[in-house]
Tab-separated table of C-alpha atoms in Angstrom:
chain	number	residue	atom	x	y	z
A	1	UNK	CA	209.197	250.135	-171.507
A	2	UNK	CA	205.934	250.728	-173.442
A	3	UNK	CA	205.940	246.934	-174.231
A	4	UNK	CA	205.726	245.988	-170.511
A	5	UNK	CA	203.078	248.528	-170.067
A	6	UNK	CA	200.784	247.218	-172.840
A	7	UNK	CA	201.477	243.627	-171.538
A	8	UNK	CA	200.057	244.640	-168.173
A	9	UNK	CA	197.026	246.605	-169.729
A	10	UNK	CA	196.653	243.582	-172.080
A	11	UNK	CA	196.817	245.713	-175.125
A	12	UNK	CA	198.342	244.836	-178.372
A	13	UNK	CA	202.440	244.755	-178.566
A	14	UNK	CA	203.598	246.207	-181.780
A	15	UNK	CA	207.053	247.816	-180.377
A	16	UNK	CA	209.608	245.978	-178.426
A	17	UNK	CA	212.687	247.546	-176.812
A	18	UNK	CA	215.386	245.425	-174.964
A	19	UNK	CA	218.041	246.578	-172.526
A	20	UNK	CA	221.133	244.607	-171.496
A	21	UNK	CA	224.337	244.635	-169.969
A	22	UNK	CA	226.115	242.949	-173.277
A	23	UNK	CA	227.873	245.701	-175.411
A	24	UNK	CA	226.716	246.688	-179.021
A	25	UNK	CA	229.382	244.621	-180.560
A	26	UNK	CA	228.930	241.438	-178.511
A	27	UNK	CA	225.010	241.828	-179.617
A	28	UNK	CA	225.782	241.942	-183.273
A	29	UNK	CA	228.136	239.059	-182.875
A	30	UNK	CA	225.072	236.899	-181.222
A	31	UNK	CA	222.282	238.001	-183.493
A	32	UNK	CA	222.086	239.558	-187.136
A	33	UNK	CA	221.820	243.124	-185.685
A	34	UNK	CA	222.507	246.167	-187.237
A	35	UNK	CA	224.018	249.281	-185.901
A	36	UNK	CA	221.163	251.780	-185.828
A	37	UNK	CA	222.390	254.035	-182.934
A	38	UNK	CA	225.794	253.205	-181.689
A	39	UNK	CA	226.274	256.665	-180.252
A	40	UNK	CA	223.287	255.455	-177.707
A	41	UNK	CA	224.462	252.013	-177.432
A	42	UNK	CA	221.493	250.829	-179.683
A	43	UNK	CA	221.632	247.929	-182.420
A	44	UNK	CA	218.456	246.330	-184.005
A	45	UNK	CA	217.303	243.109	-185.073
A	46	UNK	CA	214.578	242.522	-187.644
A	47	UNK	CA	212.183	239.582	-186.981
A	48	UNK	CA	209.862	239.699	-189.708
A	49	UNK	CA	208.144	243.027	-189.839
A	50	UNK	CA	209.166	243.800	-186.198
A	51	UNK	CA	211.940	245.866	-185.651
A	52	UNK	CA	213.891	245.207	-181.893
A	53	UNK	CA	216.117	247.714	-180.673
A	54	UNK	CA	218.637	246.239	-178.245
A	55	UNK	CA	220.321	248.929	-176.012
A	56	UNK	CA	223.056	248.780	-173.230
A	57	UNK	CA	222.135	249.624	-170.006
A	58	UNK	CA	223.321	253.602	-170.041
A	59	UNK	CA	223.124	256.809	-168.135
A	60	UNK	CA	222.678	260.337	-169.984
A	61	UNK	CA	225.018	263.265	-169.419
A	62	UNK	CA	224.199	266.835	-169.581
A	63	UNK	CA	221.239	267.918	-171.685
A	64	UNK	CA	222.254	270.938	-173.320
A	65	UNK	CA	219.476	271.534	-176.318
A	66	UNK	CA	216.402	270.103	-174.582
A	67	UNK	CA	216.452	266.909	-176.553
A	68	UNK	CA	219.574	264.829	-176.299
A	69	UNK	CA	222.142	263.974	-174.040
A	70	UNK	CA	225.813	265.570	-174.589
A	71	UNK	CA	227.266	262.152	-173.456
A	72	UNK	CA	226.421	258.600	-172.824
A	73	UNK	CA	228.031	256.115	-170.460
A	74	UNK	CA	227.240	252.512	-169.602
A	75	UNK	CA	225.007	252.221	-166.492
A	76	UNK	CA	226.186	249.455	-163.817
A	77	UNK	CA	222.302	247.998	-163.817
A	78	UNK	CA	218.941	247.870	-165.121
A	79	UNK	CA	217.884	249.907	-162.028
A	80	UNK	CA	220.090	252.666	-162.871
A	81	UNK	CA	219.221	252.740	-166.651
A	82	UNK	CA	215.326	252.756	-165.958
A	83	UNK	CA	215.743	256.381	-163.954
A	84	UNK	CA	216.868	258.309	-167.171
A	85	UNK	CA	213.339	257.132	-168.722
A	86	UNK	CA	210.327	259.044	-169.043
A	87	UNK	CA	207.315	258.132	-167.245
A	88	UNK	CA	206.827	255.536	-164.575
A	89	UNK	CA	204.447	253.560	-166.674
A	90	UNK	CA	207.413	253.327	-169.363
A	91	UNK	CA	209.780	252.192	-167.039
A	92	UNK	CA	208.868	248.719	-166.121
A	93	UNK	CA	211.321	245.931	-167.248
A	94	UNK	CA	210.597	242.032	-168.187
A	95	UNK	CA	212.624	239.120	-168.160
A	96	UNK	CA	212.452	236.487	-170.330
A	97	UNK	CA	210.296	234.404	-167.840
A	98	UNK	CA	207.893	237.448	-167.996
A	99	UNK	CA	208.771	238.572	-164.338
A	100	UNK	CA	208.014	242.287	-164.253
A	101	UNK	CA	210.420	244.398	-161.848
A	102	UNK	CA	209.234	247.902	-161.142
A	103	UNK	CA	211.951	250.387	-159.481
A	104	UNK	CA	209.704	253.550	-160.118
A	105	UNK	CA	206.404	252.682	-159.032
A	106	UNK	CA	204.983	252.027	-162.282
A	107	UNK	CA	202.741	249.179	-161.515
A	108	UNK	CA	200.808	251.362	-159.173
A	109	UNK	CA	200.576	254.046	-161.531
A	110	UNK	CA	198.892	251.660	-163.931
A	111	UNK	CA	196.617	250.410	-161.918
A	112	UNK	CA	195.599	253.999	-160.532
A	113	UNK	CA	195.722	255.184	-164.240
A	114	UNK	CA	198.233	257.989	-163.569
A	115	UNK	CA	200.797	259.481	-166.348
A	116	UNK	CA	203.770	260.399	-163.814
A	117	UNK	CA	207.536	261.431	-164.733
A	118	UNK	CA	210.253	259.404	-163.125
A	119	UNK	CA	212.008	261.927	-160.828
A	120	UNK	CA	211.350	265.649	-160.552
A	121	UNK	CA	209.039	266.513	-163.572
A	122	UNK	CA	210.941	269.731	-164.152
A	123	UNK	CA	214.383	267.811	-164.495
A	124	UNK	CA	212.770	265.204	-166.935
A	125	UNK	CA	211.097	268.119	-169.152
A	126	UNK	CA	214.311	270.104	-169.387
A	127	UNK	CA	216.121	267.272	-170.291
A	128	UNK	CA	213.832	266.334	-173.223
A	129	UNK	CA	211.150	268.974	-174.109
A	130	UNK	CA	209.363	266.525	-176.088
A	131	UNK	CA	208.203	264.538	-173.288
A	132	UNK	CA	205.804	267.304	-172.505
A	133	UNK	CA	203.918	266.633	-175.818
A	134	UNK	CA	204.556	262.852	-174.895
A	135	UNK	CA	202.486	262.975	-171.796
A	136	UNK	CA	199.600	264.561	-173.684
A	137	UNK	CA	200.105	261.742	-176.182
A	138	UNK	CA	200.104	258.850	-173.661
A	139	UNK	CA	196.961	260.484	-172.002
A	140	UNK	CA	195.189	260.380	-175.442
A	141	UNK	CA	196.295	256.957	-175.840
A	142	UNK	CA	195.400	255.355	-172.772
A	143	UNK	CA	193.043	257.719	-171.242
A	144	UNK	CA	195.099	258.217	-168.104
A	145	UNK	CA	195.016	261.253	-165.759
A	146	UNK	CA	198.317	263.516	-165.714
A	147	UNK	CA	199.607	263.853	-162.176
A	148	UNK	CA	199.142	267.180	-160.463
A	149	UNK	CA	203.076	267.752	-160.415
A	150	UNK	CA	203.799	266.417	-163.695
A	151	UNK	CA	200.839	268.488	-165.194
A	152	UNK	CA	202.032	271.861	-163.467
A	153	UNK	CA	205.648	271.434	-164.606
A	154	UNK	CA	204.288	270.523	-168.250
A	155	UNK	CA	202.570	274.263	-167.781
A	156	UNK	CA	205.627	275.648	-166.041
A	157	UNK	CA	207.834	274.531	-169.144
A	158	UNK	CA	205.819	274.951	-171.908
A	159	UNK	CA	208.002	277.204	-173.811
A	160	UNK	CA	210.484	274.719	-173.967
A	161	UNK	CA	208.170	273.477	-176.978
A	162	UNK	CA	209.467	276.199	-179.059
A	163	UNK	CA	212.990	275.163	-179.072
A	164	UNK	CA	211.807	271.585	-180.605
A	165	UNK	CA	212.094	271.113	-184.606
A	166	UNK	CA	208.599	271.507	-186.052
A	167	UNK	CA	208.512	268.262	-187.443
A	168	UNK	CA	208.741	266.279	-183.921
A	169	UNK	CA	206.304	268.788	-182.684
A	170	UNK	CA	203.762	267.937	-185.751
A	171	UNK	CA	204.744	264.193	-185.569
A	172	UNK	CA	203.917	264.181	-181.917
A	173	UNK	CA	200.429	265.859	-182.479
A	174	UNK	CA	199.385	263.867	-185.259
A	175	UNK	CA	199.775	260.661	-183.156
A	176	UNK	CA	197.655	262.456	-180.341
A	177	UNK	CA	195.083	263.293	-182.560
A	178	UNK	CA	194.613	259.542	-183.785
A	179	UNK	CA	194.090	258.366	-180.221
A	180	UNK	CA	190.677	257.532	-179.003
A	181	UNK	CA	191.000	259.760	-176.136
A	182	UNK	CA	191.701	262.775	-178.575
A	183	UNK	CA	189.337	265.318	-176.512
A	184	UNK	CA	190.982	264.489	-173.240
A	185	UNK	CA	194.068	265.556	-174.749
A	186	UNK	CA	193.247	268.670	-176.307
A	187	UNK	CA	191.204	269.611	-173.051
A	188	UNK	CA	194.904	269.169	-171.357
A	189	UNK	CA	196.423	271.204	-174.268
A	190	UNK	CA	194.134	273.998	-172.932
A	191	UNK	CA	194.413	273.947	-169.248
A	192	UNK	CA	198.110	273.674	-169.567
A	193	UNK	CA	198.521	276.539	-171.797
A	194	UNK	CA	200.441	274.227	-174.247
A	195	UNK	CA	198.056	274.993	-177.073
A	196	UNK	CA	199.731	278.808	-177.022
A	197	UNK	CA	203.180	277.421	-177.931
A	198	UNK	CA	201.437	275.350	-180.942
A	199	UNK	CA	201.280	278.229	-183.562
A	200	UNK	CA	197.887	278.588	-185.387
A	201	UNK	CA	195.916	275.988	-183.168
A	202	UNK	CA	194.926	277.687	-179.982
A	203	UNK	CA	191.417	279.139	-181.348
A	204	UNK	CA	190.614	275.641	-182.952
A	205	UNK	CA	191.548	273.626	-179.653
A	206	UNK	CA	189.230	276.031	-177.396
A	207	UNK	CA	186.403	275.908	-180.078
A	208	UNK	CA	186.591	271.936	-179.914
A	209	UNK	CA	186.715	271.789	-176.251
A	210	UNK	CA	183.823	273.788	-176.233
A	211	UNK	CA	181.572	272.465	-178.391
A	212	UNK	CA	182.579	268.747	-179.426
A	213	UNK	CA	181.458	265.439	-178.134
A	214	UNK	CA	183.206	263.114	-180.255
A	215	UNK	CA	187.072	263.001	-181.828
A	216	UNK	CA	187.492	264.781	-185.064
A	217	UNK	CA	189.283	263.554	-188.092
A	218	UNK	CA	192.780	265.148	-188.418
A	219	UNK	CA	191.955	266.774	-191.735
A	220	UNK	CA	188.795	268.249	-189.733
A	221	UNK	CA	190.908	269.480	-186.810
A	222	UNK	CA	193.637	271.487	-188.939
A	223	UNK	CA	190.831	272.744	-191.416
A	224	UNK	CA	188.698	274.098	-188.186
A	225	UNK	CA	191.893	275.563	-186.715
A	226	UNK	CA	192.959	277.354	-189.893
A	227	UNK	CA	189.715	278.888	-190.721
A	228	UNK	CA	189.413	279.978	-186.939
A	229	UNK	CA	192.829	281.773	-187.426
A	230	UNK	CA	191.977	283.408	-190.403
A	231	UNK	CA	194.622	281.330	-192.644
A	232	UNK	CA	191.785	280.480	-195.215
């Protein structure tokens, strides 16, 4: 996932996820693992300050709330497991010998600096609407362009954002604002129309896109948005 992406980009790695054919209880027998998400086949191992999540290969069932699958079942292979993930650049896997396996074209998209969903973007976003905002976050983090089909689907499915819990939307936005390509991401929020499903922020985002050349501090961003929307 993101760990392999950052390894290839020679970026600092601070998040490691492992996928395995082993069952969660087998992993717990081998390591001092804690059951942190058994409904998803996930246990966690603590190594110093680093939490490593270990998840059994899985396939997701139908998504009825645009966020979580209703059912989970074991997948027969890592290739099948990868197909459920969000973006090609996050769909890479690496073994213990540092061999990278790419079933979705993620390595080429990293070279081309492209953010693209795995499979049909409409399906991926209807499964989990938070992925729409995560595409913007990864753009802010990496400075990659969003693929045309993925971008068009973000605009088409933007109303799904309204169904997400406010705290999840806010958390994703805060992460985006902290990244170096903040202005690039804010422009995407405007051109896709996503800013219109982020209450109170559209006037601020438009003003920033028209006038600013450098990223803003988070407090400055929200203060500007609140003032322009007449909240203060």
